[in-house]
mmCIF file of C-alpha atoms in Angstrom:
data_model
loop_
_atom_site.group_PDB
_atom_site.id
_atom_site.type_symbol
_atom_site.label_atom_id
_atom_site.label_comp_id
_atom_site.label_asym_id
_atom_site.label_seq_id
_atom_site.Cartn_x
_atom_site.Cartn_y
_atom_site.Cartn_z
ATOM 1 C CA UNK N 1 -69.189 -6.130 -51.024
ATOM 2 C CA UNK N 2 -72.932 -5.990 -51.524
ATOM 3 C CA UNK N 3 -74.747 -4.882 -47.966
ATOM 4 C CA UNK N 4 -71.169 -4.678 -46.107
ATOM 5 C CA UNK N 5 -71.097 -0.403 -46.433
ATOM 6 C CA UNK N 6 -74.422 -0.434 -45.244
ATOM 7 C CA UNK N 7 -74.172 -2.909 -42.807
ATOM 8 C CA UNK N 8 -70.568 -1.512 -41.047
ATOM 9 C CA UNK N 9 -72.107 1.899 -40.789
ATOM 10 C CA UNK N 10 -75.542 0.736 -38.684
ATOM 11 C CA UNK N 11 -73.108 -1.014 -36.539
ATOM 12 C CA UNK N 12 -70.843 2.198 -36.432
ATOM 13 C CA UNK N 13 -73.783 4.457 -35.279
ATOM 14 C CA UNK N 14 -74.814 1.869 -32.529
ATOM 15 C CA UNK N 15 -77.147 -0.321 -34.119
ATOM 16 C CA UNK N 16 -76.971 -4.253 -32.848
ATOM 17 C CA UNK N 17 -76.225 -6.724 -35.571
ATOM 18 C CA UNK N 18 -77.268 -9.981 -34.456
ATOM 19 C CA UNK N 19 -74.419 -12.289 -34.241
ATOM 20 C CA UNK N 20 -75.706 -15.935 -34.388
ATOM 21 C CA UNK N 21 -73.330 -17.784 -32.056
ATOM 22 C CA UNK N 22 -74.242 -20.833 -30.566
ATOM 23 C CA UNK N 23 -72.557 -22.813 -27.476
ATOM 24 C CA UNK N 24 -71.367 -25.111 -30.475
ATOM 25 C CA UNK N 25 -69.435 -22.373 -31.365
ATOM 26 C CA UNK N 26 -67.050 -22.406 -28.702
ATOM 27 C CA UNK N 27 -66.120 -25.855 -29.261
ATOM 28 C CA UNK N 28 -65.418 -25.708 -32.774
ATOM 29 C CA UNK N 29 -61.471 -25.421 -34.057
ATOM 30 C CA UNK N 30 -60.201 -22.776 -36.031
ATOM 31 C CA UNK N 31 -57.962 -24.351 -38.536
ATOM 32 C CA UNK N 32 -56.777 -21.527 -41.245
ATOM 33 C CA UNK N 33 -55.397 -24.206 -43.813
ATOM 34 C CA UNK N 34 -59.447 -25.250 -44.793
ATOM 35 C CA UNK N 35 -59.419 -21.613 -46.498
ATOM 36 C CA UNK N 36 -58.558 -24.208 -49.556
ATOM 37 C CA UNK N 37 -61.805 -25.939 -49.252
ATOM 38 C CA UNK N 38 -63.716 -22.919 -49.005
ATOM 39 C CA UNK N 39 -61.757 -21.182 -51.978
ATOM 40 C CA UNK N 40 -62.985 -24.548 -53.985
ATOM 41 C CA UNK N 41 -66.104 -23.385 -53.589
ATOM 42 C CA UNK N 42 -66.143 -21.355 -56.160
ATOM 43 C CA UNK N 43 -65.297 -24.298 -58.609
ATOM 44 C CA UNK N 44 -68.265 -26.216 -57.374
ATOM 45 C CA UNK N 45 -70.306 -23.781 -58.038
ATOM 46 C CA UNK N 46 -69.152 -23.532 -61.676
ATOM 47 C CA UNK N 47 -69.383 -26.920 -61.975
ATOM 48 C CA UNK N 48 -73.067 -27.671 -63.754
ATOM 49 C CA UNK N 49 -71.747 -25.787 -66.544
ATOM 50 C CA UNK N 50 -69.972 -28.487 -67.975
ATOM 51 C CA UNK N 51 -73.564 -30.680 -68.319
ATOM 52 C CA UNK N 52 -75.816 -27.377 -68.241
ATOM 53 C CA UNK N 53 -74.707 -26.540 -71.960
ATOM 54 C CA UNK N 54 -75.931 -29.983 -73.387
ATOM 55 C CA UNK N 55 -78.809 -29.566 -71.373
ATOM 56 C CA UNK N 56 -81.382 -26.262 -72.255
ATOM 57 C CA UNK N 57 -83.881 -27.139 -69.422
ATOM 58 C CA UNK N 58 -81.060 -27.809 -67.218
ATOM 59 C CA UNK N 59 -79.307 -24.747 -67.818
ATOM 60 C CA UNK N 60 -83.085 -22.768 -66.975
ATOM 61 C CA UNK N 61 -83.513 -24.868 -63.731
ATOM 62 C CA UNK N 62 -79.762 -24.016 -62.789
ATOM 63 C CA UNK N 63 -80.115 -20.260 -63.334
ATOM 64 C CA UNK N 64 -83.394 -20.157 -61.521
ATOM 65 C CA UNK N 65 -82.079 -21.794 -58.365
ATOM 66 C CA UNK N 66 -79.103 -19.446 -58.394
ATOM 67 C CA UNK N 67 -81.118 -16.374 -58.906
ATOM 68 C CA UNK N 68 -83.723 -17.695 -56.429
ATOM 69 C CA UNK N 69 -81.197 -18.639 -53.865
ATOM 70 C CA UNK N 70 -79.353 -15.063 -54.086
ATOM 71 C CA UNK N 71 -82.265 -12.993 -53.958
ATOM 72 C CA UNK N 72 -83.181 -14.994 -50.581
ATOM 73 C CA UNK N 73 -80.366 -14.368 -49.353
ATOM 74 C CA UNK N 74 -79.915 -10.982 -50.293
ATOM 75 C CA UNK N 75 -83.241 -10.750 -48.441
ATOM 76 C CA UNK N 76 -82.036 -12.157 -45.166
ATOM 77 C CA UNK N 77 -78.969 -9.695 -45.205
ATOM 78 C CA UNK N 78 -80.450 -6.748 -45.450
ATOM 79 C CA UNK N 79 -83.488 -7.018 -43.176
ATOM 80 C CA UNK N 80 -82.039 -9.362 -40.683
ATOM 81 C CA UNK N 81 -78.086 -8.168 -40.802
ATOM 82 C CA UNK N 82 -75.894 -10.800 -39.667
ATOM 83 C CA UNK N 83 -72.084 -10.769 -38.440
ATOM 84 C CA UNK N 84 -69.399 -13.441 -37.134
ATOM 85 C CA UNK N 85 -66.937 -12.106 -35.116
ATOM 86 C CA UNK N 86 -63.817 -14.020 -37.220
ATOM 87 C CA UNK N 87 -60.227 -13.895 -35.075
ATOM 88 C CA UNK N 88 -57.645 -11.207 -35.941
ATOM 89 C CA UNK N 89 -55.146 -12.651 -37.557
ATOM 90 C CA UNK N 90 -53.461 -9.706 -39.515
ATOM 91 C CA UNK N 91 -50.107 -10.448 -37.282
ATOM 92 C CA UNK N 92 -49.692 -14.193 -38.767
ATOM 93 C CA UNK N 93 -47.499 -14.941 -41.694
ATOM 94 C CA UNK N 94 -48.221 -17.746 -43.705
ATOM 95 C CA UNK N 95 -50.532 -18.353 -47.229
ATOM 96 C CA UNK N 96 -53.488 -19.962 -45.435
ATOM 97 C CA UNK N 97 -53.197 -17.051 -43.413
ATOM 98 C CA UNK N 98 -53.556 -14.107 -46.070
ATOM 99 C CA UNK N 99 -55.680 -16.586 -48.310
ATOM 100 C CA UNK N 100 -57.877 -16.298 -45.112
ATOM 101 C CA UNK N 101 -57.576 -12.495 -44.173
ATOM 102 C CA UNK N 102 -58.482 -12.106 -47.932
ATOM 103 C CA UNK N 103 -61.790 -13.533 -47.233
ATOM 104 C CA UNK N 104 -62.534 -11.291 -43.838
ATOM 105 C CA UNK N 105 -61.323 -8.073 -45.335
ATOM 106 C CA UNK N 106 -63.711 -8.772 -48.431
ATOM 107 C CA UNK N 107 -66.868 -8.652 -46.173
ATOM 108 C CA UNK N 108 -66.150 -8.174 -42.514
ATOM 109 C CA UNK N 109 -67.427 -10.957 -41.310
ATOM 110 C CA UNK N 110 -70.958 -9.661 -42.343
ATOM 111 C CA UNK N 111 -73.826 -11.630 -44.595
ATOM 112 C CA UNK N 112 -73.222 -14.826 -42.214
ATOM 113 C CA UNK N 113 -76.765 -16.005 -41.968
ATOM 114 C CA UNK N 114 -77.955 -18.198 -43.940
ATOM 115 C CA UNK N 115 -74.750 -19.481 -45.609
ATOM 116 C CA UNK N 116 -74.755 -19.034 -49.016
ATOM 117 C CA UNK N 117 -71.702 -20.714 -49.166
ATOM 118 C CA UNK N 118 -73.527 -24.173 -47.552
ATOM 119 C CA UNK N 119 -76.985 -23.215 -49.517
ATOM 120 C CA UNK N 120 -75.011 -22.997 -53.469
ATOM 121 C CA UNK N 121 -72.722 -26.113 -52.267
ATOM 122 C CA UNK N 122 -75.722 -28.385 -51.633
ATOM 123 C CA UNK N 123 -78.062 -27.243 -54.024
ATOM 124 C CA UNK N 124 -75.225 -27.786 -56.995
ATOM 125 C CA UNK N 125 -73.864 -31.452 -54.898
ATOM 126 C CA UNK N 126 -78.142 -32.082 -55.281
ATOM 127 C CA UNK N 127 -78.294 -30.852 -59.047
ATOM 128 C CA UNK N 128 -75.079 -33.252 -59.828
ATOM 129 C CA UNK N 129 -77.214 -35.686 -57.815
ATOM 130 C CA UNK N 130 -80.405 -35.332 -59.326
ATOM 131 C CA UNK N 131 -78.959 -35.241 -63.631
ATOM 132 C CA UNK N 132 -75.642 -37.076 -63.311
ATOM 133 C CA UNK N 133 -76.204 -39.553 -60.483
ATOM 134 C CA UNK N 134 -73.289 -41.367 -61.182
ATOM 135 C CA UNK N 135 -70.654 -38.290 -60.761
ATOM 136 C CA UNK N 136 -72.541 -36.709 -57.585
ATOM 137 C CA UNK N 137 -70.196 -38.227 -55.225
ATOM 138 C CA UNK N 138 -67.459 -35.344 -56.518
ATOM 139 C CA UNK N 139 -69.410 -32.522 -55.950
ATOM 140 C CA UNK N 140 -71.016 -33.940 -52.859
ATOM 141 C CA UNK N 141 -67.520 -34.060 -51.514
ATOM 142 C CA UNK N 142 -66.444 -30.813 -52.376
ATOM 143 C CA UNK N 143 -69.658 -29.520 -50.788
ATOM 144 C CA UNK N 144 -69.017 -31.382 -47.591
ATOM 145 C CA UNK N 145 -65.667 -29.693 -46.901
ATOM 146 C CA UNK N 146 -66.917 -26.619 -48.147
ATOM 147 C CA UNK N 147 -69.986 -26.772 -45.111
ATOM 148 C CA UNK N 148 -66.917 -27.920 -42.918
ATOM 149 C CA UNK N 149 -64.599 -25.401 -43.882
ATOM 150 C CA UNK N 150 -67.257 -22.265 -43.221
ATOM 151 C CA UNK N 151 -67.000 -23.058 -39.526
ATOM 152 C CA UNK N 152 -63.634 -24.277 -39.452
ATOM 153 C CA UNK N 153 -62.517 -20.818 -40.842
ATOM 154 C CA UNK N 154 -64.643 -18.496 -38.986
ATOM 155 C CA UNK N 155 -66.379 -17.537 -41.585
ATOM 156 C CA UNK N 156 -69.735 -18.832 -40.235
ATOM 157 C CA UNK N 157 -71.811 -20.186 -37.083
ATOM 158 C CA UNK N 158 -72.833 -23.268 -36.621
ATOM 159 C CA UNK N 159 -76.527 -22.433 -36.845
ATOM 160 C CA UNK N 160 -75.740 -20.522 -40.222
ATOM 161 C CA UNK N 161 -74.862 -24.345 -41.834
ATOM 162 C CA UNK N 162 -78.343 -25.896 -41.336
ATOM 163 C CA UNK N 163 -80.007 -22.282 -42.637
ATOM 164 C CA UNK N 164 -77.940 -22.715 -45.350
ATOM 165 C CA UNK N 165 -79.016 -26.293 -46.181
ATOM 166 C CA UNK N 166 -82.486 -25.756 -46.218
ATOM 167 C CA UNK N 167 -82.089 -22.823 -48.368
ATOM 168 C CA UNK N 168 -80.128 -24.774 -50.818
ATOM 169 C CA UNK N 169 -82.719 -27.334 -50.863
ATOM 170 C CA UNK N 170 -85.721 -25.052 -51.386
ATOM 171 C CA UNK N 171 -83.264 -23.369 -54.337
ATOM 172 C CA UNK N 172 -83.394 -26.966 -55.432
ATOM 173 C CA UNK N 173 -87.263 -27.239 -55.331
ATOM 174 C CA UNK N 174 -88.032 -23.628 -56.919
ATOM 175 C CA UNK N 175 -85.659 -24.709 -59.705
ATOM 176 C CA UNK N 176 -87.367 -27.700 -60.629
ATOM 177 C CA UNK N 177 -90.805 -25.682 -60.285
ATOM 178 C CA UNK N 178 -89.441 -22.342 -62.135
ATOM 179 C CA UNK N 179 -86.744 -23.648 -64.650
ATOM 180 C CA UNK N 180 -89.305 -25.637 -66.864
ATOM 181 C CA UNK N 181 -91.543 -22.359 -66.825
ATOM 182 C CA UNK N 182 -88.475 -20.094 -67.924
ATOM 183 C CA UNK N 183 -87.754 -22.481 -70.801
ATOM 184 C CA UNK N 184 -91.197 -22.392 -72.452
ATOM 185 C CA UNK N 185 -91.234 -18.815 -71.802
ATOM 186 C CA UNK N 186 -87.978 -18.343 -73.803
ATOM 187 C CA UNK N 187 -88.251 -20.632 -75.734
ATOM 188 C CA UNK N 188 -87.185 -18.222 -78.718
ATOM 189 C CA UNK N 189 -83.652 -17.494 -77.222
ATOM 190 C CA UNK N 190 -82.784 -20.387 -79.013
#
């Protein structure tokens, strides 16, 4: 997916990919059955659509974090390429297990830093927060075994988690900035 041609065939003709492993690393657990968590990720990040549709402005700020937060990203994979070296596990049996080599085969283990993963999970836990302060415990806890689960699995570094944070945060600021500007410009799309 997205940079992962591109990004297997500089490493193919000898060029280093910079593989952010920390001595934290080695002491973290790989435990294939928090695939689930990180599979509910994709929930959470659907999840502001259920208050985003009452909600024009909040549907603007929403789409201009995402789009904000993806073309960041985007920008960190392709000029600072990024790789985790995840464990072979094509040889186990089990769901968690080819729920989990589902996930490495779709990008190789490349696009691991920042997290977008950590960086969608917090901004949308801090847009719950920040309109529905009441229900933001739910999506703050989804996003908290989502941030655990990226390691957990192998599908990040550590380091890539507090990237990813900061990122989701600054998502979180450019929406507030950018989504009120959007609205008034399209105002008409009524």
């Amino acid at each position: 997916l997205g940079l992962t041609p591109r990004n297997a065939s500089l490493m193919a003709e000898g060029h280093e990919i910079w593989k952010p492993e920390t001595l934290v690393d080695r002491y973290i657990p790989f435990i294939p059955m928090m695939v689930w968590p990180y599979y509910t990720y994709f929930g959470l990040l659907f999840s502001p659509l259920i208050v985003e549709s009452r909600h024009r402005l909040w549907l603007y700020e929403g789409t201009m974090g995402s789009i904000g937060g993806a073309i960041v990203g985007a920008l960190f994979f392709y000029f600072l390429p990024s790789r985790v070296e995840q464990p072979e596990i094509h040889h186990l049996s089990g769901i968690s297990y080819r729920a989990l080599q589902l996930m490495f085969d779709m990008d190789r283990g490349f696009h691991a830093f920042p997290s977008l993963h950590v960086a969608f999970s917090v901004y949308t836990a801090n847009f719950w927060r920040k309109r529905l302060p009441r229900y933001w415990h739910v999506p703050g806890l989804f996003a908290l075994f989502v941030v655990l689960s990226t390691v957990l699995c192998k599908r990040h570094y550590f380091i890539d988690i507090p990237a990813g944070i900061v990122l989701g945060w600054a998502m979180g600021h450019f929406a507030s900035y950018a989504g009120p500007k959007a609205a008034r410009r399209f105002a008409w799309a009524k």
